[in-house]
Short mmCIF file of N, CA and C in Angstrom, two decimals:
data_model
loop_
_atom_site.label_atom_id
_atom_site.label_comp_id
_atom_site.label_asym_id
_atom_site.label_seq_id
_atom_site.Cartn_x
_atom_site.Cartn_y
_atom_site.Cartn_z
N MET O 117 108.15 87.40 113.67
CA MET O 117 106.46 87.43 114.26
C MET O 117 106.35 85.59 114.37
N PRO O 118 106.31 85.79 116.18
CA PRO O 118 106.20 84.46 116.84
C PRO O 118 104.83 84.22 116.07
N LEU O 119 104.62 83.19 116.61
CA LEU O 119 103.28 82.39 116.76
C LEU O 119 102.30 82.52 117.40
N LYS O 120 101.73 83.51 117.87
CA LYS O 120 100.87 83.63 119.40
C LYS O 120 100.07 82.37 119.74
N SER O 121 99.20 82.06 118.16
CA SER O 121 97.88 81.58 118.85
C SER O 121 97.51 80.64 117.44
N PHE O 122 96.98 79.86 117.81
CA PHE O 122 97.28 78.81 116.60
C PHE O 122 96.14 77.52 117.55
N ASP O 123 95.66 76.89 116.49
CA ASP O 123 94.50 75.48 116.67
C ASP O 123 95.17 74.76 115.92
N PRO O 124 96.22 73.76 116.96
CA PRO O 124 96.75 71.79 115.90
C PRO O 124 95.82 71.51 115.61
N LYS O 125 93.97 71.55 115.79
CA LYS O 125 93.87 70.84 114.49
C LYS O 125 93.68 71.39 113.66
N GLN O 126 93.66 72.51 113.50
CA GLN O 126 93.46 73.30 112.06
C GLN O 126 95.38 73.39 111.45
N LEU O 127 96.14 72.87 112.87
CA LEU O 127 97.64 72.39 111.98
C LEU O 127 97.17 71.19 111.25
N ALA O 128 96.64 70.46 111.53
CA ALA O 128 96.70 69.59 110.70
C ALA O 128 95.76 69.25 109.61
N ASP O 129 94.31 69.94 109.74
CA ASP O 129 93.51 70.40 108.54
C ASP O 129 94.43 71.01 107.34
N GLU O 130 95.30 71.67 107.35
CA GLU O 130 96.09 71.98 106.87
C GLU O 130 96.75 71.23 106.45
N GLY O 131 97.85 70.30 107.56
CA GLY O 131 99.24 69.76 106.64
C GLY O 131 100.77 69.81 107.35
N ILE O 132 99.98 70.84 108.19
CA ILE O 132 100.88 71.68 108.87
C ILE O 132 101.80 70.82 110.35
N SER O 133 102.28 70.34 110.64
CA SER O 133 102.73 69.59 111.81
C SER O 133 103.28 71.10 112.89
N ILE O 134 102.96 70.11 113.71
CA ILE O 134 103.59 71.07 114.98
C ILE O 134 105.09 71.84 115.13
N GLU O 135 105.42 70.27 114.38
CA GLU O 135 107.66 70.23 114.46
C GLU O 135 107.47 71.72 113.21
N LEU O 136 107.26 71.57 112.15
CA LEU O 136 107.64 72.60 111.71
C LEU O 136 107.11 73.96 111.96
N VAL O 137 106.21 74.37 113.01
CA VAL O 137 106.32 75.99 112.89
C VAL O 137 106.82 75.72 113.98
N ARG O 138 107.38 75.21 114.87
CA ARG O 138 108.30 75.49 116.01
C ARG O 138 109.66 75.63 115.35
N LYS O 139 109.90 75.01 113.98
CA LYS O 139 111.47 75.18 113.67
C LYS O 139 111.20 76.44 113.07
N ALA O 140 109.86 77.07 112.11
CA ALA O 140 109.91 77.97 111.95
C ALA O 140 109.83 79.53 113.06
N GLN O 141 109.95 79.03 114.41
CA GLN O 141 109.57 80.40 115.48
C GLN O 141 110.94 80.05 115.67
N GLU O 142 111.86 78.97 115.63
CA GLU O 142 113.00 79.06 116.84
C GLU O 142 113.57 79.84 115.25
N ALA O 143 113.65 79.24 114.07
CA ALA O 143 114.34 80.27 113.02
C ALA O 143 113.95 82.10 113.05
N LEU O 144 112.72 82.26 113.27
CA LEU O 144 112.35 83.69 113.61
C LEU O 144 113.17 84.24 114.73
N GLU O 145 113.15 83.64 116.24
CA GLU O 145 114.02 84.12 116.88
C GLU O 145 115.59 84.15 116.40
N ASP O 146 116.10 83.21 115.77
CA ASP O 146 117.69 83.36 116.45
C ASP O 146 117.81 84.60 115.18
N LEU O 147 117.10 84.67 114.26
CA LEU O 147 117.11 85.71 113.01
C LEU O 147 117.19 86.96 113.48
N LYS O 148 116.17 87.10 114.47
CA LYS O 148 116.14 88.11 115.68
C LYS O 148 117.77 88.79 116.79
N GLU O 149 117.86 87.69 117.16
CA GLU O 149 119.03 87.94 117.96
C GLU O 149 120.08 88.26 116.57
N THR O 150 120.51 87.81 115.73
CA THR O 150 121.06 88.37 114.76
C THR O 150 121.30 89.42 114.21
N GLN O 151 120.45 89.64 113.94
CA GLN O 151 120.01 91.58 113.24
C GLN O 151 119.91 92.39 114.56
N MET O 152 119.56 92.10 115.64
CA MET O 152 119.79 92.95 117.13
C MET O 152 121.27 92.71 117.02
N ARG O 153 122.23 91.95 117.16
CA ARG O 153 123.20 91.64 117.24
C ARG O 153 123.78 92.60 116.21
N CYS O 154 124.02 92.33 115.01
CA CYS O 154 124.56 92.96 113.94
C CYS O 154 124.81 94.63 113.71
N ASN O 155 122.52 94.91 114.56
CA ASN O 155 122.90 96.05 114.87
C ASN O 155 123.97 96.86 115.77
N ASP O 156 123.81 96.35 116.90
CA ASP O 156 125.08 96.87 118.22
C ASP O 156 126.01 97.17 117.24
N SER O 157 126.78 96.13 116.22
CA SER O 157 128.10 95.70 115.92
C SER O 157 128.02 97.04 114.36
N LEU O 158 126.99 97.70 114.13
CA LEU O 158 127.30 98.60 113.10
C LEU O 158 127.40 100.10 114.15
N GLU O 159 126.29 100.27 115.07
CA GLU O 159 126.68 101.28 116.02
C GLU O 159 127.87 101.36 116.45
N ASP O 160 128.87 99.74 116.49
CA ASP O 160 130.38 100.37 117.11
C ASP O 160 131.14 101.27 116.89
N LYS O 161 131.76 102.03 117.53
CA LYS O 161 133.27 103.09 116.91
C LYS O 161 134.60 102.45 116.17
N VAL O 162 134.72 100.96 116.31
CA VAL O 162 135.73 100.36 115.37
C VAL O 162 135.08 99.83 114.33
N VAL O 163 133.41 99.61 113.64
CA VAL O 163 133.15 99.16 112.68
C VAL O 163 132.80 100.58 112.24
N GLU O 164 132.75 101.57 112.50
CA GLU O 164 132.38 102.89 111.83
C GLU O 164 133.89 103.21 111.37
N SER O 165 134.56 103.31 111.87
CA SER O 165 136.09 103.52 111.09
C SER O 165 136.87 102.27 110.76
N PHE O 166 135.85 101.22 109.65
CA PHE O 166 135.61 100.30 108.91
C PHE O 166 135.11 100.58 107.50
N PRO O 167 134.95 101.57 107.07
CA PRO O 167 134.07 101.66 106.34
C PRO O 167 133.40 100.22 105.06
N VAL O 168 134.36 99.92 104.91
CA VAL O 168 134.38 98.36 103.99
C VAL O 168 133.70 97.14 105.15
N LEU O 169 133.63 97.08 106.83
CA LEU O 169 133.16 96.01 107.38
C LEU O 169 131.89 96.83 107.90
N HIS O 170 131.67 98.18 107.10
CA HIS O 170 129.95 98.75 107.65
C HIS O 170 129.31 98.64 106.71
N GLU O 171 129.98 98.40 105.75
CA GLU O 171 129.19 98.21 104.06
C GLU O 171 128.78 96.57 104.25
N GLU O 172 129.54 96.03 104.73
CA GLU O 172 128.85 94.49 104.57
C GLU O 172 128.49 93.94 105.48
N LEU O 173 128.56 94.41 106.79
CA LEU O 173 127.10 94.52 108.15
C LEU O 173 125.96 94.88 107.07
N SER O 174 125.98 96.23 106.86
CA SER O 174 124.34 96.60 106.32
C SER O 174 124.08 95.93 105.66
N THR O 175 125.51 95.35 104.72
CA THR O 175 124.48 94.09 103.64
C THR O 175 124.14 92.73 104.29
N PHE O 176 124.98 92.44 104.75
CA PHE O 176 124.05 91.55 105.51
C PHE O 176 122.89 91.81 106.20
N LEU O 177 122.79 92.68 107.25
CA LEU O 177 121.60 93.16 107.69
C LEU O 177 120.10 93.05 106.70
N LYS O 178 120.46 94.02 105.55
CA LYS O 178 119.53 93.64 104.85
C LYS O 178 119.28 92.21 104.31
N LEU O 179 120.01 91.22 104.04
CA LEU O 179 119.28 90.01 103.99
C LEU O 179 119.03 89.61 105.02
N CYS O 180 119.02 89.33 106.24
CA CYS O 180 118.31 89.11 107.03
C CYS O 180 116.87 89.22 106.86
N GLY O 181 116.77 90.51 106.09
CA GLY O 181 115.72 91.25 106.81
C GLY O 181 114.20 90.31 105.16
N TYR O 182 115.40 89.82 104.21
CA TYR O 182 114.91 89.10 102.83
C TYR O 182 115.21 88.24 103.96
N TYR O 183 115.63 87.50 104.64
CA TYR O 183 115.23 85.92 104.94
C TYR O 183 113.98 85.40 105.87
N LYS O 184 114.25 86.41 106.52
CA LYS O 184 112.66 86.83 107.18
C LYS O 184 111.51 86.98 106.70
N THR O 185 111.47 87.88 105.64
CA THR O 185 109.98 87.51 105.05
C THR O 185 109.80 86.33 104.35
N ASN O 186 110.72 85.77 103.92
CA ASN O 186 110.90 84.65 103.41
C ASN O 186 110.70 83.53 104.24
N ILE O 187 110.94 83.67 105.42
CA ILE O 187 110.45 82.48 106.52
C ILE O 187 108.90 82.75 107.09
N GLN O 188 108.78 84.56 106.47
CA GLN O 188 107.09 84.36 106.80
C GLN O 188 105.80 84.47 106.07
N LYS O 189 106.30 84.42 104.60
CA LYS O 189 105.64 84.99 103.42
C LYS O 189 104.99 82.83 103.49
N PRO O 190 105.35 81.89 103.64
CA PRO O 190 104.22 81.00 103.53
C PRO O 190 103.50 80.88 105.03
N TRP O 191 104.17 81.16 105.65
CA TRP O 191 102.53 81.08 107.13
C TRP O 191 101.63 82.21 106.50
N GLN O 192 101.95 82.71 105.97
CA GLN O 192 100.44 83.87 105.82
C GLN O 192 100.10 82.89 104.90
N ARG O 193 100.54 82.34 104.42
CA ARG O 193 99.68 82.47 102.67
C ARG O 193 98.40 81.00 103.03
N ASN O 194 99.50 79.87 104.30
CA ASN O 194 98.87 78.86 104.32
C ASN O 194 98.20 78.73 106.02
N PHE O 195 97.95 79.78 106.83
CA PHE O 195 97.02 79.52 107.72
C PHE O 195 95.41 80.76 107.14
N PRO O 196 94.45 80.30 107.13
CA PRO O 196 93.53 80.85 107.17
C PRO O 196 93.34 81.57 108.13
N PRO O 197 91.78 82.89 108.31
CA PRO O 197 92.32 83.68 108.82
C PRO O 197 91.72 83.05 110.23
N SER O 198 92.01 83.73 111.13
CA SER O 198 91.71 83.44 112.76
C SER O 198 90.06 83.99 112.67
N VAL O 199 89.62 83.50 114.26
CA VAL O 199 88.11 83.56 114.79
C VAL O 199 87.83 84.93 114.21
N LYS O 200 88.36 85.47 114.91
CA LYS O 200 88.46 87.10 114.55
C LYS O 200 88.17 87.88 113.60
N GLU O 201 88.85 87.70 112.59
CA GLU O 201 88.87 88.02 111.46
C GLU O 201 87.65 86.66 110.21
N ARG O 202 87.07 85.90 111.12
CA ARG O 202 86.19 84.88 110.47
C ARG O 202 85.00 85.85 110.66
N LYS O 203 84.76 85.99 112.14
CA LYS O 203 83.36 86.68 112.31
C LYS O 203 83.38 87.99 111.83
N MET O 204 84.35 88.54 111.84
CA MET O 204 84.01 89.87 111.24
C MET O 204 83.49 90.23 109.66
N ARG O 205 84.10 88.70 108.60
CA ARG O 205 83.43 89.07 108.25
C ARG O 205 82.10 88.44 107.58
N ALA O 206 81.65 87.22 108.55
CA ALA O 206 80.69 86.77 108.80
C ALA O 206 79.44 87.60 108.77
N HIS O 207 79.54 88.65 110.12
CA HIS O 207 78.81 90.17 109.92
C HIS O 207 79.03 90.99 109.16
N TRP O 208 80.00 90.87 108.43
CA TRP O 208 79.92 91.82 106.98
C TRP O 208 79.24 91.23 106.05
N LYS O 209 79.21 89.68 106.06
CA LYS O 209 78.47 89.50 104.71
C LYS O 209 76.78 89.01 105.33
N LYS O 210 76.72 88.81 106.50
CA LYS O 210 75.48 89.31 106.91
C LYS O 210 75.50 90.44 106.52
N SER O 211 75.70 91.82 107.35
CA SER O 211 74.83 92.81 106.86
C SER O 211 74.33 93.04 105.30
N LEU O 212 75.81 92.51 104.26
CA LEU O 212 75.80 93.34 103.26
C LEU O 212 73.99 92.89 102.82
N LYS O 213 73.88 91.53 102.60
CA LYS O 213 72.78 90.48 102.53
C LYS O 213 71.41 91.50 103.65
N THR O 214 71.54 91.45 104.30
CA THR O 214 70.42 92.62 105.09
C THR O 214 70.12 93.94 105.00
N ASP O 215 70.63 94.41 104.04
CA ASP O 215 71.27 95.50 103.73
C ASP O 215 70.11 96.05 102.65
N PRO O 216 68.64 96.22 102.45
CA PRO O 216 67.94 96.37 100.98
C PRO O 216 68.63 97.67 100.18
N SER O 217 69.90 98.35 100.30
CA SER O 217 70.15 99.31 99.52
C SER O 217 71.22 98.43 98.47
N HIS O 218 71.35 97.53 99.59
CA HIS O 218 73.30 96.60 98.76
C HIS O 218 71.99 96.27 97.67
N PRO O 219 72.75 95.80 96.51
CA PRO O 219 72.34 95.45 94.82
C PRO O 219 72.26 93.67 95.38
N SER O 220 72.46 93.45 96.09
CA SER O 220 72.62 91.97 96.13
C SER O 220 71.09 91.40 96.08
N THR O 221 70.69 92.32 97.13
CA THR O 221 69.23 92.36 97.80
C THR O 221 68.31 93.19 97.18
N MET O 222 68.85 93.98 96.40
CA MET O 222 67.32 94.96 95.80
C MET O 222 66.61 94.01 94.62
N LYS O 223 65.56 94.17 94.22
CA LYS O 223 64.32 93.61 93.89
C LYS O 223 64.56 94.58 91.95
N ASN O 224 64.36 93.56 91.57
CA ASN O 224 63.98 94.23 90.18
C ASN O 224 62.80 94.61 90.02
#
C-alpha cells in the first residue's frame, strides 16, 4: 500500500514525520519484494520435492502477510479522510439536511 498522495501539512498536524512515512513505504516495498521471492521459491521444483521446506516457506509467506497488515493498520487509523472523501461526506450531510423527508428536517 504505497502512500501515493498526502499533504505534508496534514502530516505535521497529525504529528507524523515525513521520515516515518518514508520508512513505512520502504518497509512495505521490501516486504513486497520478499513476498514475490517467496512465491517464486514455492513454485520451484526443488522446493516442491521437499514438503517440509515448502511448508516452512508457506508459513513464512503467511507471516509476511500479517506483518504487512501490521504496518498498514496505523496509517489507516491516523490519516483523516482524503479530500474526495471529505467532499462526498459534506455533500451527503448537506443532502440530508435539505431533504424534507429526512427525520432531521421534519417539523413536529
